[in-house]
Amino acid sequence: MVKHTLWTAAIVMAISSTAYAASGNPPPAAAQGAYIVAPADGATVSSPFKVQFGVKGMTVAPAGTLSESTGHYHLLINTKVIPKGEVIPADEKHLHFGKGQTETEVKLDPGTYKLTVLFADGLHKSYGDGMSASINVTVK
């Protein structure tokens, strides 16, 4: 009976891991970090496409929430990470998700893009490189 239970658990874990790896990007190995769950790095997508965000070791909260270890997502398109403590601008390359959204639909012209998720505090001040992650996508 124990062997059967262990075998079933191993199969479920293998299937879950394979499904996760095929559908998106793994969370960071560090205790804290932001990441893009989907699309997968290197994906070819049709516009518009869904981008899903994830964070490890922090709590998502709307802009204006000034509690420790909280913040919200920003999506940077073909631009560099804003240094820690600096306010993230609001423009076509710096999209804000101040309501605490964990996903969005993005419409981009055909081409290759670097998408970066950047986590920031309630005042839109960047948590820096350690709370960001980038992927590359091709829009067809």
mmCIF file of C-alpha atoms in Angstrom:
data_model
loop_
_atom_site.group_PDB
_atom_site.id
_atom_site.type_symbol
_atom_site.label_atom_id
_atom_site.label_comp_id
_atom_site.label_asym_id
_atom_site.label_seq_id
_atom_site.Cartn_x
_atom_site.Cartn_y
_atom_site.Cartn_z
ATOM 1 C CA MET A 1 0.000 0.000 0.000
ATOM 2 C CA VAL A 2 2.805 2.431 0.898
ATOM 3 C CA LYS A 3 4.650 1.660 -2.352
ATOM 4 C CA HIS A 4 1.466 2.361 -4.341
ATOM 5 C CA THR A 5 0.942 5.714 -2.585
ATOM 6 C CA LEU A 6 4.556 6.770 -3.136
ATOM 7 C CA TRP A 7 4.418 5.712 -6.775
ATOM 8 C CA THR A 8 1.193 7.698 -7.323
ATOM 9 C CA ALA A 9 2.705 10.776 -5.638
ATOM 10 C CA ALA A 10 5.820 10.507 -7.823
ATOM 11 C CA ILE A 11 3.708 10.331 -10.994
ATOM 12 C CA VAL A 12 1.592 13.326 -9.961
ATOM 13 C CA MET A 13 4.719 15.368 -9.174
ATOM 14 C CA ALA A 14 6.326 14.456 -12.505
ATOM 15 C CA ILE A 15 3.196 15.389 -14.441
ATOM 16 C CA SER A 16 2.831 18.674 -12.533
ATOM 17 C CA SER A 17 6.487 19.591 -13.072
ATOM 18 C CA THR A 18 6.296 18.808 -16.780
ATOM 19 C CA ALA A 19 3.084 20.802 -17.190
ATOM 20 C CA TYR A 20 4.563 23.770 -15.320
ATOM 21 C CA ALA A 21 7.797 23.727 -17.311
ATOM 22 C CA ALA A 22 5.874 23.573 -20.587
ATOM 23 C CA SER A 23 3.518 26.399 -19.661
ATOM 24 C CA GLY A 24 5.787 29.050 -18.163
ATOM 25 C CA ASN A 25 8.873 30.137 -16.323
ATOM 26 C CA PRO A 26 9.911 28.810 -12.907
ATOM 27 C CA PRO A 27 9.870 31.063 -9.841
ATOM 28 C CA PRO A 28 13.240 32.438 -8.706
ATOM 29 C CA ALA A 29 15.510 30.259 -6.596
ATOM 30 C CA ALA A 30 16.130 33.159 -4.191
ATOM 31 C CA ALA A 31 13.889 33.768 -1.170
ATOM 32 C CA GLN A 32 12.449 36.847 -2.898
ATOM 33 C CA GLY A 33 11.942 37.725 -6.518
ATOM 34 C CA ALA A 34 9.476 38.699 -9.204
ATOM 35 C CA TYR A 35 9.055 36.672 -12.363
ATOM 36 C CA ILE A 36 6.952 36.302 -15.475
ATOM 37 C CA VAL A 37 4.878 33.139 -15.200
ATOM 38 C CA ALA A 38 3.770 33.229 -18.848
ATOM 39 C CA PRO A 39 4.462 33.427 -21.678
ATOM 40 C CA ALA A 40 7.548 31.252 -21.591
ATOM 41 C CA ASP A 41 10.910 32.797 -22.379
ATOM 42 C CA GLY A 42 11.528 32.569 -26.128
ATOM 43 C CA ALA A 43 7.835 32.125 -26.974
ATOM 44 C CA THR A 44 6.297 33.238 -30.246
ATOM 45 C CA VAL A 45 2.938 34.883 -29.570
ATOM 46 C CA SER A 46 0.110 36.548 -31.449
ATOM 47 C CA SER A 47 -0.927 40.026 -30.411
ATOM 48 C CA PRO A 48 -2.699 40.646 -28.144
ATOM 49 C CA PHE A 49 -1.292 38.096 -25.667
ATOM 50 C CA LYS A 50 -1.587 37.466 -21.952
ATOM 51 C CA VAL A 51 1.303 38.157 -19.566
ATOM 52 C CA GLN A 52 1.064 36.662 -16.061
ATOM 53 C CA PHE A 53 3.217 37.876 -13.167
ATOM 54 C CA GLY A 54 4.457 36.088 -10.063
ATOM 55 C CA VAL A 55 6.334 37.077 -6.937
ATOM 56 C CA LYS A 56 8.069 35.073 -4.238
ATOM 57 C CA GLY A 57 8.595 36.314 -0.691
ATOM 58 C CA MET A 58 6.485 39.461 -1.062
ATOM 59 C CA THR A 59 2.773 40.332 -1.019
ATOM 60 C CA VAL A 60 0.913 41.982 -3.888
ATOM 61 C CA ALA A 61 -1.054 45.058 -2.802
ATOM 62 C CA PRO A 62 -2.531 48.082 -4.591
ATOM 63 C CA ALA A 63 -0.436 51.222 -5.083
ATOM 64 C CA GLY A 64 -0.575 53.426 -2.024
ATOM 65 C CA THR A 65 -0.182 50.473 0.350
ATOM 66 C CA LEU A 66 2.937 51.246 2.339
ATOM 67 C CA SER A 67 3.400 48.032 4.320
ATOM 68 C CA GLU A 68 6.726 46.237 4.529
ATOM 69 C CA SER A 69 7.255 43.469 1.948
ATOM 70 C CA THR A 70 4.353 44.609 -0.255
ATOM 71 C CA GLY A 71 4.177 46.096 -3.700
ATOM 72 C CA HIS A 72 2.758 45.790 -7.170
ATOM 73 C CA TYR A 73 3.914 44.883 -10.657
ATOM 74 C CA HIS A 74 5.245 46.968 -13.519
ATOM 75 C CA LEU A 75 5.914 45.672 -17.027
ATOM 76 C CA LEU A 76 8.877 47.186 -18.829
ATOM 77 C CA ILE A 77 9.043 46.804 -22.597
ATOM 78 C CA ASN A 78 12.459 46.939 -24.291
ATOM 79 C CA THR A 79 13.987 49.053 -21.547
ATOM 80 C CA LYS A 80 16.291 48.649 -18.562
ATOM 81 C CA VAL A 81 15.370 48.046 -14.918
ATOM 82 C CA ILE A 82 14.849 51.186 -12.860
ATOM 83 C CA PRO A 83 17.422 51.307 -10.022
ATOM 84 C CA LYS A 84 16.309 50.511 -6.481
ATOM 85 C CA GLY A 85 14.547 53.430 -4.779
ATOM 86 C CA GLU A 86 13.814 55.355 -7.982
ATOM 87 C CA VAL A 87 10.221 56.018 -9.077
ATOM 88 C CA ILE A 88 9.151 54.067 -12.155
ATOM 89 C CA PRO A 89 7.926 56.390 -14.913
ATOM 90 C CA ALA A 90 4.480 55.876 -16.467
ATOM 91 C CA ASP A 91 4.708 55.708 -20.253
ATOM 92 C CA GLU A 92 4.392 53.257 -23.152
ATOM 93 C CA LYS A 93 7.558 51.400 -22.013
ATOM 94 C CA HIS A 94 6.675 51.308 -18.290
ATOM 95 C CA LEU A 95 3.218 49.865 -17.649
ATOM 96 C CA HIS A 96 1.837 50.113 -14.102
ATOM 97 C CA PHE A 97 -0.491 47.614 -12.405
ATOM 98 C CA GLY A 98 -1.315 49.663 -9.329
ATOM 99 C CA LYS A 99 -4.604 47.907 -8.597
ATOM 100 C CA GLY A 100 -2.664 44.772 -7.706
ATOM 101 C CA GLN A 101 -3.306 43.002 -11.013
ATOM 102 C CA THR A 102 -1.389 39.770 -11.554
ATOM 103 C CA GLU A 103 -1.898 39.543 -15.307
ATOM 104 C CA THR A 104 -2.592 41.716 -18.317
ATOM 105 C CA GLU A 105 -3.176 41.557 -22.027
ATOM 106 C CA VAL A 106 -0.466 43.214 -24.109
ATOM 107 C CA LYS A 107 -0.827 44.420 -27.673
ATOM 108 C CA LEU A 108 2.451 44.856 -29.557
ATOM 109 C CA ASP A 109 3.398 45.194 -33.229
ATOM 110 C CA PRO A 110 5.206 42.248 -34.842
ATOM 111 C CA GLY A 111 8.822 42.003 -33.734
ATOM 112 C CA THR A 112 11.110 40.794 -30.959
ATOM 113 C CA TYR A 113 10.688 42.204 -27.449
ATOM 114 C CA LYS A 114 12.337 42.012 -24.069
ATOM 115 C CA LEU A 115 9.649 42.039 -21.360
ATOM 116 C CA THR A 116 10.707 42.747 -17.794
ATOM 117 C CA VAL A 117 8.541 42.497 -14.700
ATOM 118 C CA LEU A 118 9.626 44.884 -11.950
ATOM 119 C CA PHE A 119 8.131 44.864 -8.453
ATOM 120 C CA ALA A 120 7.858 48.206 -6.669
ATOM 121 C CA ASP A 121 6.503 49.608 -3.418
ATOM 122 C CA GLY A 122 3.247 51.488 -2.899
ATOM 123 C CA LEU A 123 4.839 54.733 -4.112
ATOM 124 C CA HIS A 124 6.067 53.097 -7.368
ATOM 125 C CA LYS A 125 9.662 53.078 -6.081
ATOM 126 C CA SER A 126 11.578 50.209 -7.644
ATOM 127 C CA TYR A 127 12.779 47.336 -5.473
ATOM 128 C CA GLY A 128 15.612 47.035 -8.016
ATOM 129 C CA ASP A 129 17.236 44.269 -10.010
ATOM 130 C CA GLY A 130 16.629 41.596 -7.369
ATOM 131 C CA MET A 131 12.879 42.016 -7.776
ATOM 132 C CA SER A 132 12.809 41.846 -11.562
ATOM 133 C CA ALA A 133 13.017 39.240 -14.290
ATOM 134 C CA SER A 134 13.050 39.363 -18.063
ATOM 135 C CA ILE A 135 11.958 37.173 -20.928
ATOM 136 C CA ASN A 136 12.152 37.529 -24.690
ATOM 137 C CA VAL A 137 9.158 37.037 -26.951
ATOM 138 C CA THR A 138 8.563 37.260 -30.667
ATOM 139 C CA VAL A 139 5.244 38.749 -31.759
ATOM 140 C CA LYS A 140 4.133 37.394 -35.129
#
